[in-house]
Amino acid sequence: MTLDMNNHYREIILGVGENPEREGLLDTPKRAAKAMQYLCNGYHKSLEEVVNGALFESDNDEMVIVRDIELYSLCEHHMLPFIGKAHVAYIPTGKVLGLSKVARIVDMFARRLQIQENLTKQIADAIQQVTNAAGVAVVIEAKHMCMMMRGVEKQNSVMTSSVMLGAFRESCNTRHEFLQLIGRGK
Ligand SMILES: Nc1nc2c(ncn2[C@@H]2O[C@H](COP(=O)(O)OP(=O)(O)OP(=O)(O)O)[C@@H](O)[C@H]2O)c(=O)[nH]1
Ligand SMILES: [Zn+2]
């Protein structure tokens, strides 16, 4: 599989008009394949493995927010990066999730070929599934290289996507509190 990918990258180098035998490019197909495998390693992870049992009993039923989680993903249309931040919140119902696991869940879905809207939904659904929370909210703000480096070449546009489940969808107050706490409220 990796050997195959190496050959494909060699073809890409030829395709852009370069010489894959040039000294600086000799190991590039191998490196590029390895990098791409890393950037897409989310396909080989399961939610169970990522959470690793780190769910702790708690009678705290107030909103938990993890904000400004850095996010690197690849857009599925151009396979170019989109880069930004995820803000994740949930309202526990007896169990809280290990803090780092929230970020690991973000990574598990970000390290795939994605569109931002689906990524946002997959993270929200996974947090809901793992915690059985009374509500989950995910907001992602990201810049898409496919819009910056090529195409319309807009350098300053940021895409914001959100998914609200349970209490965040039903209650304006809960939603406002969340948006305020991530610095996006009025
Ligand atoms: N909604 C959404 N669109 C995305 C995302 N990533 C890339 N796109 C868009 O996907 C669309 C693909 O449009 P096409 O017209 O098929 O492709 P294209 O000719 O490369 O489009 P341009 O980028 O406009 O040059 C573009 O409008 C991209 O901006 C994303 O995460 N969410
Ligand atoms: Zn794109």
PDB file of C-alpha atoms in Angstrom, residues 47-48 50-51 54-55 64-66 69 86-93 95-109 119-140 163-165 168:
ATOM      1  CA  LEU A  47     -13.923   5.842  19.320  1.00  0.00           C
ATOM      2  CA  GLU A  48     -13.488   3.152  21.937  1.00  0.00           C
ATOM      3  CA  VAL A  50      -9.431   6.849  21.502  1.00  0.00           C
ATOM      4  CA  VAL A  51     -11.470   7.246  24.702  1.00  0.00           C
ATOM      5  CA  ALA A  54     -11.436   7.628  30.455  1.00  0.00           C
ATOM      6  CA  LEU A  55     -14.968   8.363  31.643  1.00  0.00           C
ATOM      7  CA  VAL A  64     -18.133  21.645  30.367  1.00  0.00           C
ATOM      8  CA  ILE A  65     -16.334  23.543  27.607  1.00  0.00           C
ATOM      9  CA  VAL A  66     -13.032  22.816  25.919  1.00  0.00           C
ATOM     10  CA  ILE A  69      -8.620  23.043  20.266  1.00  0.00           C
ATOM     11  CA  ALA A  86     -12.754  23.646  17.527  1.00  0.00           C
ATOM     12  CA  HIS A  87     -14.805  24.557  20.592  1.00  0.00           C
ATOM     13  CA  VAL A  88     -16.599  21.638  22.213  1.00  0.00           C
ATOM     14  CA  ALA A  89     -19.126  21.664  25.056  1.00  0.00           C
ATOM     15  CA  TYR A  90     -21.338  19.123  26.721  1.00  0.00           C
ATOM     16  CA  ILE A  91     -23.644  18.868  29.715  1.00  0.00           C
ATOM     17  CA  PRO A  92     -22.795  15.735  31.704  1.00  0.00           C
ATOM     18  CA  THR A  93     -25.371  13.329  33.079  1.00  0.00           C
ATOM     19  CA  LYS A  95     -20.066  10.927  33.692  1.00  0.00           C
ATOM     20  CA  VAL A  96     -17.381  13.311  32.510  1.00  0.00           C
ATOM     21  CA  LEU A  97     -14.894  12.599  29.762  1.00  0.00           C
ATOM     22  CA  GLY A  98     -11.121  12.779  30.278  1.00  0.00           C
ATOM     23  CA  LEU A  99     -10.093  16.256  29.107  1.00  0.00           C
ATOM     24  CA  SER A 100      -7.516  15.144  26.546  1.00  0.00           C
ATOM     25  CA  LYS A 101     -10.035  12.751  25.031  1.00  0.00           C
ATOM     26  CA  VAL A 102     -12.113  15.642  23.737  1.00  0.00           C
ATOM     27  CA  ALA A 103      -9.109  16.805  21.719  1.00  0.00           C
ATOM     28  CA  ARG A 104      -8.345  13.224  20.654  1.00  0.00           C
ATOM     29  CA  ILE A 105     -11.886  12.824  19.329  1.00  0.00           C
ATOM     30  CA  VAL A 106     -11.465  16.064  17.349  1.00  0.00           C
ATOM     31  CA  ASP A 107      -8.210  14.703  15.868  1.00  0.00           C
ATOM     32  CA  MET A 108      -9.668  11.301  15.068  1.00  0.00           C
ATOM     33  CA  PHE A 109     -12.217  12.913  12.733  1.00  0.00           C
ATOM     34  CA  LEU A 119     -16.417  17.088  10.632  1.00  0.00           C
ATOM     35  CA  THR A 120     -18.407  19.278  13.050  1.00  0.00           C
ATOM     36  CA  LYS A 121     -21.315  16.822  13.083  1.00  0.00           C
ATOM     37  CA  GLN A 122     -19.129  13.739  13.510  1.00  0.00           C
ATOM     38  CA  ILE A 123     -17.383  15.271  16.534  1.00  0.00           C
ATOM     39  CA  ALA A 124     -20.718  16.253  18.128  1.00  0.00           C
ATOM     40  CA  ASP A 125     -22.238  12.802  17.541  1.00  0.00           C
ATOM     41  CA  ALA A 126     -19.177  11.065  18.963  1.00  0.00           C
ATOM     42  CA  ILE A 127     -19.159  13.183  22.146  1.00  0.00           C
ATOM     43  CA  GLN A 128     -22.877  12.493  22.544  1.00  0.00           C
ATOM     44  CA  GLN A 129     -22.376   8.764  22.037  1.00  0.00           C
ATOM     45  CA  VAL A 130     -19.529   8.526  24.524  1.00  0.00           C
ATOM     46  CA  THR A 131     -20.919  10.734  27.308  1.00  0.00           C
ATOM     47  CA  ASN A 132     -24.687  10.328  26.867  1.00  0.00           C
ATOM     48  CA  ALA A 133     -24.755  14.070  27.611  1.00  0.00           C
ATOM     49  CA  ALA A 134     -27.904  16.170  28.025  1.00  0.00           C
ATOM     50  CA  GLY A 135     -26.534  18.320  25.220  1.00  0.00           C
ATOM     51  CA  VAL A 136     -23.480  18.755  23.012  1.00  0.00           C
ATOM     52  CA  ALA A 137     -22.272  21.806  21.094  1.00  0.00           C
ATOM     53  CA  VAL A 138     -19.416  22.000  18.615  1.00  0.00           C
ATOM     54  CA  VAL A 139     -18.257  25.117  16.787  1.00  0.00           C
ATOM     55  CA  ILE A 140     -15.406  25.032  14.288  1.00  0.00           C
ATOM     56  CA  VAL A 163     -23.789  21.622  15.544  1.00  0.00           C
ATOM     57  CA  MET A 164     -26.027  21.849  18.609  1.00  0.00           C
ATOM     58  CA  LEU A 165     -27.608  18.755  20.109  1.00  0.00           C
ATOM     59  CA  PHE A 168     -28.056  23.376  23.234  1.00  0.00           C
TER      60      PHE A 168
END
